[in-house]
Every structure is written in C-alpha cells, then in structure tokens.
Tab-separated table of C-alpha atoms in Angstrom:
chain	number	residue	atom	x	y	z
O	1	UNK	CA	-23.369	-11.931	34.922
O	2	UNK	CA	-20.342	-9.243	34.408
O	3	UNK	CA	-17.478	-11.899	32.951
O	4	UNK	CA	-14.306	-12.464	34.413
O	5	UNK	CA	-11.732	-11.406	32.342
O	6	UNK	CA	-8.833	-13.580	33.584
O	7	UNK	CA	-11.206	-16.637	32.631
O	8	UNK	CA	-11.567	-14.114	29.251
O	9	UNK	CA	-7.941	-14.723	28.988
O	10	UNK	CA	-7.774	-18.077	29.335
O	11	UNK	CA	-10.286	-18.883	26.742
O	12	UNK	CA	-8.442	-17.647	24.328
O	13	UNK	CA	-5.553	-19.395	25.723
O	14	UNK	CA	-3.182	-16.328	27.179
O	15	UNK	CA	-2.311	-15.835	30.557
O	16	UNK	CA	-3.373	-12.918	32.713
O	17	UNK	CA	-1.737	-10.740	34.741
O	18	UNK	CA	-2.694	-9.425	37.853
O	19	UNK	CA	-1.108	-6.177	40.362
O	20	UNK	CA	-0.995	-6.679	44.301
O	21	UNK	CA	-2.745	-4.016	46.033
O	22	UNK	CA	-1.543	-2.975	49.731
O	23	UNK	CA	-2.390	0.350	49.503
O	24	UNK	CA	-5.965	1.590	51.216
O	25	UNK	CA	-6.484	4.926	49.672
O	26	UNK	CA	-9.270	4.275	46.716
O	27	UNK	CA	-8.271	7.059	44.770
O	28	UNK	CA	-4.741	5.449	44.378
O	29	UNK	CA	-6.746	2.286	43.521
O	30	UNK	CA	-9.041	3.831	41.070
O	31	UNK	CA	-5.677	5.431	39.375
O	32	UNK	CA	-4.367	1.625	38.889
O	33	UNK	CA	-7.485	0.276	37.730
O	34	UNK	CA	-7.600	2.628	34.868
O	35	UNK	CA	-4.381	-0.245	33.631
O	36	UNK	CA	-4.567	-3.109	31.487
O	37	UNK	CA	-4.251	-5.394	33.854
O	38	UNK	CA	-6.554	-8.543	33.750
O	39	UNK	CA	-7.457	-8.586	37.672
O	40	UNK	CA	-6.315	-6.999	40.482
O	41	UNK	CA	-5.618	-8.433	44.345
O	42	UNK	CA	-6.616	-6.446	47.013
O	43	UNK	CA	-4.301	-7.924	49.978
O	44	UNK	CA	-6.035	-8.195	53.250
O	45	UNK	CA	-3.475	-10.585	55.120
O	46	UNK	CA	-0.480	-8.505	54.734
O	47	UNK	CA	-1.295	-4.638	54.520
O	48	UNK	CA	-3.480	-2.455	56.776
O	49	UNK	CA	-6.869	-2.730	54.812
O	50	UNK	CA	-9.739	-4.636	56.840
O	51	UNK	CA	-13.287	-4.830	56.309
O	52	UNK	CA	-14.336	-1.386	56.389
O	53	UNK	CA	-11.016	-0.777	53.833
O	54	UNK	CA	-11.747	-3.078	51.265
O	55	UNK	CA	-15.380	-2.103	50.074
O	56	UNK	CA	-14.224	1.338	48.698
O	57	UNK	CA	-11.274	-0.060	47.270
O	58	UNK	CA	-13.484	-3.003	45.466
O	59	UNK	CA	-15.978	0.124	44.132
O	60	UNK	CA	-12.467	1.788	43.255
O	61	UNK	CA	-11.614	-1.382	40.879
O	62	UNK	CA	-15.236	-1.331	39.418
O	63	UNK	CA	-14.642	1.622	37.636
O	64	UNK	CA	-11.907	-0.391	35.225
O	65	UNK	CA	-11.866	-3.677	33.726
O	66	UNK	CA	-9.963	-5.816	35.893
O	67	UNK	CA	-11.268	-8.586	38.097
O	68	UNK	CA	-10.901	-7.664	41.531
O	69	UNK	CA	-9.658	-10.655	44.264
O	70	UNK	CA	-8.499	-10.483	47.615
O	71	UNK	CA	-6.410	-12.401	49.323
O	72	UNK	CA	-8.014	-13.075	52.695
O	73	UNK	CA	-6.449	-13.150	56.288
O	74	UNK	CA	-6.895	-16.953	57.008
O	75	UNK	CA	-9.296	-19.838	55.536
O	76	UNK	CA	-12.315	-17.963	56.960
O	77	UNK	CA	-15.581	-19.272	56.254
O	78	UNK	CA	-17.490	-15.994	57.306
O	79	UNK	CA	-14.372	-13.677	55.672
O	80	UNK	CA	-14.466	-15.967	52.862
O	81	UNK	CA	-18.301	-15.042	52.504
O	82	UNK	CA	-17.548	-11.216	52.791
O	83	UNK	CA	-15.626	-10.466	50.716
O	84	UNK	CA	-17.448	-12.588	47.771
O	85	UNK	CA	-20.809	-10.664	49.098
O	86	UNK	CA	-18.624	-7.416	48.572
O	87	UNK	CA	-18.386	-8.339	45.067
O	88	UNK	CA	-14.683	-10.145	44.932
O	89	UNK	CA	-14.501	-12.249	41.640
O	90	UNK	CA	-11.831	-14.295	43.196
O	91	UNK	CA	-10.548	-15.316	46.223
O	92	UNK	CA	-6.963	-15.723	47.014
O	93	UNK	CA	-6.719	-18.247	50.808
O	94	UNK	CA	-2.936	-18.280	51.946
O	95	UNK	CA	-1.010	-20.976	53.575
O	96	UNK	CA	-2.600	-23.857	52.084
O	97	UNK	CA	-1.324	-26.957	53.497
O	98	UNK	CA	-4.025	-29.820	53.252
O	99	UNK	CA	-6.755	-30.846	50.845
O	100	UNK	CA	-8.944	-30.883	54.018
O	101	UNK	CA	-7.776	-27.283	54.604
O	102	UNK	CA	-8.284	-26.546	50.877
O	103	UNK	CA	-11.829	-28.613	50.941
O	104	UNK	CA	-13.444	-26.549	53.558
O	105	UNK	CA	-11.810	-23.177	51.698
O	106	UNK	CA	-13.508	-23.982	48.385
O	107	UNK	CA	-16.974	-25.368	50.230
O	108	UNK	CA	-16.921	-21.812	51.562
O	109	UNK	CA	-17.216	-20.228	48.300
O	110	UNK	CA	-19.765	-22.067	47.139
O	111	UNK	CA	-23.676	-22.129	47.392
O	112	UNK	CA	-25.095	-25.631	48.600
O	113	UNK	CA	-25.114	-28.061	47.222
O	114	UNK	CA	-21.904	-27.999	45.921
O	115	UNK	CA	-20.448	-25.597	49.450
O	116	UNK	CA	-22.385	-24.142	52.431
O	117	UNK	CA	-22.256	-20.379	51.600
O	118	UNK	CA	-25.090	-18.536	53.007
O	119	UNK	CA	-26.786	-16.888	50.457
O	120	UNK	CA	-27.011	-12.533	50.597
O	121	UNK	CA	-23.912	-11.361	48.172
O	122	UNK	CA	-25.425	-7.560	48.471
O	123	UNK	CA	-22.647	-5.313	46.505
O	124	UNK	CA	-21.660	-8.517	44.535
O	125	UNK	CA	-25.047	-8.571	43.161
O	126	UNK	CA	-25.111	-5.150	41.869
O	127	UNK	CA	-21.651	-5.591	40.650
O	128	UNK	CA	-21.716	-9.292	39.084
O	129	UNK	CA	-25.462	-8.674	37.883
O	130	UNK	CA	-29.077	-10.305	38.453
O	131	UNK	CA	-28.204	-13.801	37.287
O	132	UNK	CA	-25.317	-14.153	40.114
O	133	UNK	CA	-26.784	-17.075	41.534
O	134	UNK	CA	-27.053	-18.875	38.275
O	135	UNK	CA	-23.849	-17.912	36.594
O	136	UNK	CA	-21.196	-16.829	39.797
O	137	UNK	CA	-19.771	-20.827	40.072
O	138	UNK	CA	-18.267	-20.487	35.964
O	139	UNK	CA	-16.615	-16.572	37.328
O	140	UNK	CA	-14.980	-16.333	41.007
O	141	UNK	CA	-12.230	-18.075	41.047
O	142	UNK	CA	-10.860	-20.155	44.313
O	143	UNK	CA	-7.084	-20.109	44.659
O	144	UNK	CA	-5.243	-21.759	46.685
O	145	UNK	CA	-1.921	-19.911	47.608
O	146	UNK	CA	0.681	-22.651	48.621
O	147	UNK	CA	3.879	-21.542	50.139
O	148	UNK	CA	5.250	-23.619	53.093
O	149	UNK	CA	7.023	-26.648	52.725
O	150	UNK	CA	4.192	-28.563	54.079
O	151	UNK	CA	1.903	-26.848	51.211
O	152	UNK	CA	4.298	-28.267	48.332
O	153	UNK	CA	4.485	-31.807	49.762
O	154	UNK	CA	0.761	-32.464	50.141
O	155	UNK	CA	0.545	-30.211	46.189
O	156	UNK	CA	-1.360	-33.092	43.924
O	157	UNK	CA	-3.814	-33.626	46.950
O	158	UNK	CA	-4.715	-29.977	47.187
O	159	UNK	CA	-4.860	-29.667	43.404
O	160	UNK	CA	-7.013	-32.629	43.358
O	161	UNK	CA	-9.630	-30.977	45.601
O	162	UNK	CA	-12.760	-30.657	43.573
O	163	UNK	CA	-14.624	-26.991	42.472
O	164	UNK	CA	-10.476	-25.719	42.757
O	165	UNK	CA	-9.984	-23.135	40.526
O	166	UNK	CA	-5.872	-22.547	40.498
O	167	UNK	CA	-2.922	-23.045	43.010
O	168	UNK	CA	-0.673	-20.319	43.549
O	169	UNK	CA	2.766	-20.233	44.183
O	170	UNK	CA	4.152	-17.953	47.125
O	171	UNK	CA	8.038	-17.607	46.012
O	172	UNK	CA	8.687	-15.222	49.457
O	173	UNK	CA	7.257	-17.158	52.802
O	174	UNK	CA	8.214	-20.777	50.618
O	175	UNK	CA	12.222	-19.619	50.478
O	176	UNK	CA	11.756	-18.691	54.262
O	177	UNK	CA	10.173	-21.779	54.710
O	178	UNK	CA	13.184	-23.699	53.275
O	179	UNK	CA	16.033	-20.926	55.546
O	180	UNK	CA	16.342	-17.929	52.663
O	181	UNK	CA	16.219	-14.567	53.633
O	182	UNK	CA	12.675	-12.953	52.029
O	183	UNK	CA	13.202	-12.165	48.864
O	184	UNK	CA	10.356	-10.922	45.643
O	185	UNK	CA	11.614	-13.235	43.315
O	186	UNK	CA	12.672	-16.878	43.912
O	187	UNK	CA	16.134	-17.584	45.639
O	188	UNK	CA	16.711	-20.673	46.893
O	189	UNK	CA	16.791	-24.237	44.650
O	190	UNK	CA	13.937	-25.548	46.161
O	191	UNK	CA	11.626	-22.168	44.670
O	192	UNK	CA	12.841	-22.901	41.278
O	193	UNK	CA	11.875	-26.653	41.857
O	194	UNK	CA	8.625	-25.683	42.901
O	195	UNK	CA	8.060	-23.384	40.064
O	196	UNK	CA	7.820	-26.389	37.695
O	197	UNK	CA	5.616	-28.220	40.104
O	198	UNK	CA	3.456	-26.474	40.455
O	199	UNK	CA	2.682	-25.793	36.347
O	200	UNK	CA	2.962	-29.460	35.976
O	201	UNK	CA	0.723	-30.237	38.820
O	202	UNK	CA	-2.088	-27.614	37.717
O	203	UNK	CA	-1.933	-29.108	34.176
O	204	UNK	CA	-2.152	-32.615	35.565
O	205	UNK	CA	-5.270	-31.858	36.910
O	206	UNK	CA	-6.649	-29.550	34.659
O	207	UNK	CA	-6.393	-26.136	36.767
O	208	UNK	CA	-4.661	-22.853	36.720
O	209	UNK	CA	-1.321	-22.458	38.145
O	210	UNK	CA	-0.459	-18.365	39.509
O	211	UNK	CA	2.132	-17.244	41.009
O	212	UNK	CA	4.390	-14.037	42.171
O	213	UNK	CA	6.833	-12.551	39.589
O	214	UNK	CA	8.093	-9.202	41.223
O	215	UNK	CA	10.557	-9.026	37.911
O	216	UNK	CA	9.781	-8.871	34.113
O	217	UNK	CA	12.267	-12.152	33.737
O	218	UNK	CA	10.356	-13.716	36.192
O	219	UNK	CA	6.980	-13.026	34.777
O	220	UNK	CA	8.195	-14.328	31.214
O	221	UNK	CA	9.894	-17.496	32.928
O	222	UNK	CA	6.408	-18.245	34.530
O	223	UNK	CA	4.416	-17.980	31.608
O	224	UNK	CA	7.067	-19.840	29.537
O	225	UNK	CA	6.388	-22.922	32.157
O	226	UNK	CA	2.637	-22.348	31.428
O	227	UNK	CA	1.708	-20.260	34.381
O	228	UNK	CA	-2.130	-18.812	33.918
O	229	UNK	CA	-2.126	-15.897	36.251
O	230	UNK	CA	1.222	-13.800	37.016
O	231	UNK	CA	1.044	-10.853	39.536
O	232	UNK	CA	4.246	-8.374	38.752
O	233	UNK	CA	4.515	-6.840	42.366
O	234	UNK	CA	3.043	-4.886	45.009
O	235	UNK	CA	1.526	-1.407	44.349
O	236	UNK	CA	3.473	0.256	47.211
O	237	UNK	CA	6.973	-1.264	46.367
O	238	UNK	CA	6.266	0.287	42.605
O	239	UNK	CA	5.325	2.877	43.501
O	240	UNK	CA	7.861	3.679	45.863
O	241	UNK	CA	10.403	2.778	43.551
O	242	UNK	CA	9.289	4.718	40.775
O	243	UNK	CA	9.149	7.713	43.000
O	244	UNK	CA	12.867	6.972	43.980
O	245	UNK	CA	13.760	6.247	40.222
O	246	UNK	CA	12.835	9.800	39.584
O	247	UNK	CA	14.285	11.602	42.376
O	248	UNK	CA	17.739	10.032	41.660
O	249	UNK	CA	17.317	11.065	37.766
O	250	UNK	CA	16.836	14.357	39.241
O	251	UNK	CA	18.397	15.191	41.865
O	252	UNK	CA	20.705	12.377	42.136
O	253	UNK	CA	19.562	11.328	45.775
C-alpha cells in the first residue's frame, strides 16, 4: 500500500506539516500539492466543498506527495466511510467531546473486527493500492480535533480511546469557547494551557498530538512542545494575503 508520509515523518522522528485546504477549484489544489508539505487537509466542515467537491480535489493531491485528509462535517459514520472510500489517508472529526463520541468516530474507520466499516473503498483502492485491506489500519490516520471546553476536560479519556491515531488542537472555536474573539493563533490563557496538554497528554498515551499554527512562531512553539503534525494556515487566507502583499509593494494599496 502507497505509505503515508506523515507516519514517514514520524519514523524518523520529525514532525510533519500539513496546509488547510478551503478552496474547491482542483487546479488551485494541484498547484499546492506540487509543495513539500507532508499531507494536506481538505476542509469539508467549514468551506463550500461537499461530496461532489472533494473527489477532484483528492485526484488533485494525488498528483504530489502529500497525504491527503479531510476534515469531515460531523462524526458521520457514512461521511466517515466516504471520504476514506475516496481515498482520504486521514480523517480529521471536529468537536470531539467524549471518548464515546471519539469511540464510535474511530469504529467508523475501521473494518470489523476492530470497527464496523462496510467494506467498498473504490478510488481509495486505486489510490492506496491492492493490499488496502491488509495494510490501510498501519496508514489512515484518525484524529480527533478537540476544541470546546468540554473537549479539553474529558482530553485523557478521548486520548485513551483505543485504534486513536492523534488529538488535535483547535486554537480558534477553543478561545471562543472560553469568551475570545476568533483569532488564527492562540489568544486567551486557557489556549496556551491547552497547548501543553495536549503534547503531554498525546505522549502519555503514546499518540500524536496536531494542532493549528497560522504563524511561523507558532509552528516552531508547537513542535518545540513535541507537536507531530502542524498545519500553517488556510489556503485562501495565504493566498489572499500574498496577493495583497504584492499589490501594496506595488501599487501601495
């Protein structure tokens, strides 16, 4: 089976780093997947891409070498399913609050026994290769995004949940969560708190902590506290501010 390269990463003990993708055009995704990045997240919950959207963009991303993951709407068993059939090597499931919540999200990534996936992973097939059922349990990766208040009190029992792959820290809806305006990087006490938390909860039980680092600083804080996976922004965001960045150099407006 085609490897993962963020688990590439981490066996040979480096972090990875990952780009948000909001944007549904595939040609703009095929231009970022020609980067070094280590995997790529195609964002379902929080852009305009659906169903029909995200299969292009996933054939976009085949043509580099990042993984490509998607964050899905909700903890969807049939979504959940989809997009792993569409060939997603990991799968991102927002607002994770329970480890019953985060038990029936990683069951639904799985093959029985150890989940109840139904079995038919058509593009992922082609894409991960002809030994998918054999080999696709030591690739995907299930991630549990945690960013509510309720998330980061019930942390060690969601990062206890068996077949877990990482937990990832949501600096933006936690700070609203705790009365700060939304904000890319963290900005309220409680987000810095959680920051070492969470990388001393994933170590404690021997998983992957990820999070959102919209700045370099940020992304060098996180891996200094041991963070595995660190996404450095949204594509539309950079991109819109690299289009400004040149305009003002220009024209100065």
């Amino acid at each position: 089976m085609r490897r993962n390269p963020i688990r590439q990463r981490w066996a040979e003990g480096k972090p990875a780093s990952n780009l948000w993708i909001d944007i549904g055009w595939p040609v703009t995704v095929e231009a970022l997947g020609r980067l070094a990045y280590d995997s790529y997240t195609i964002d379902m919950q929080h852009s305009l891409i659906d169903r029909a959207t995200l299969v292009p963009l996933l054939q976009a991303l085949s043509l580099g070498q990042g993984a490509p993951m998607v964050r899905v709407t909700q903890n969807d068993p049939g979504e959940i399913a989809f997009v792993l059939d569409a060939g997603a090597y990991g799968v991102i499931c927002p607002t994770m609050e329970t480890p019953e919540e985060c038990a029936r999200f990683v069951a639904a990534c799985d093959y029985p026994p150890r989940g109840n996936r139904s079995w038919g992973p058509l593009r992922g097939l082609m894409y991960g290769g002809a030994d998918y059922f054999d080999a696709y349990a030591g690739e995907i990766l299930r991630i549990a995004l945690i960013e509510t208040r309720l998330g980061m009190q019930n942390l060690e029992a969601i990062a206890a949940t068996p077949g877990l792959d990482m937990i990832y820290l949501g600096p933006n809806d936690l700070g609203v969560s705790w009365g700060a305006k939304p904000s890319y990087t963290p900005n309220h006490p409680e987000v810095d708190k959680a920051m070492d938390q969470v990388a001393a909860v994933a170590k404690k039980y021997g998983i992957a902590a990820g999070m959102h680092a919209a700045s370099p600083a940020v992304a060098r804080a996180a891996v200094q506290k041991g963070y595995g996976l660190v996404s450095l922004g949204y594509a539309a965001k950079i991109m819109f501010t690299a289009a400004g960045a040149l305009l003002q150099e220009a024209f100065g407006k």
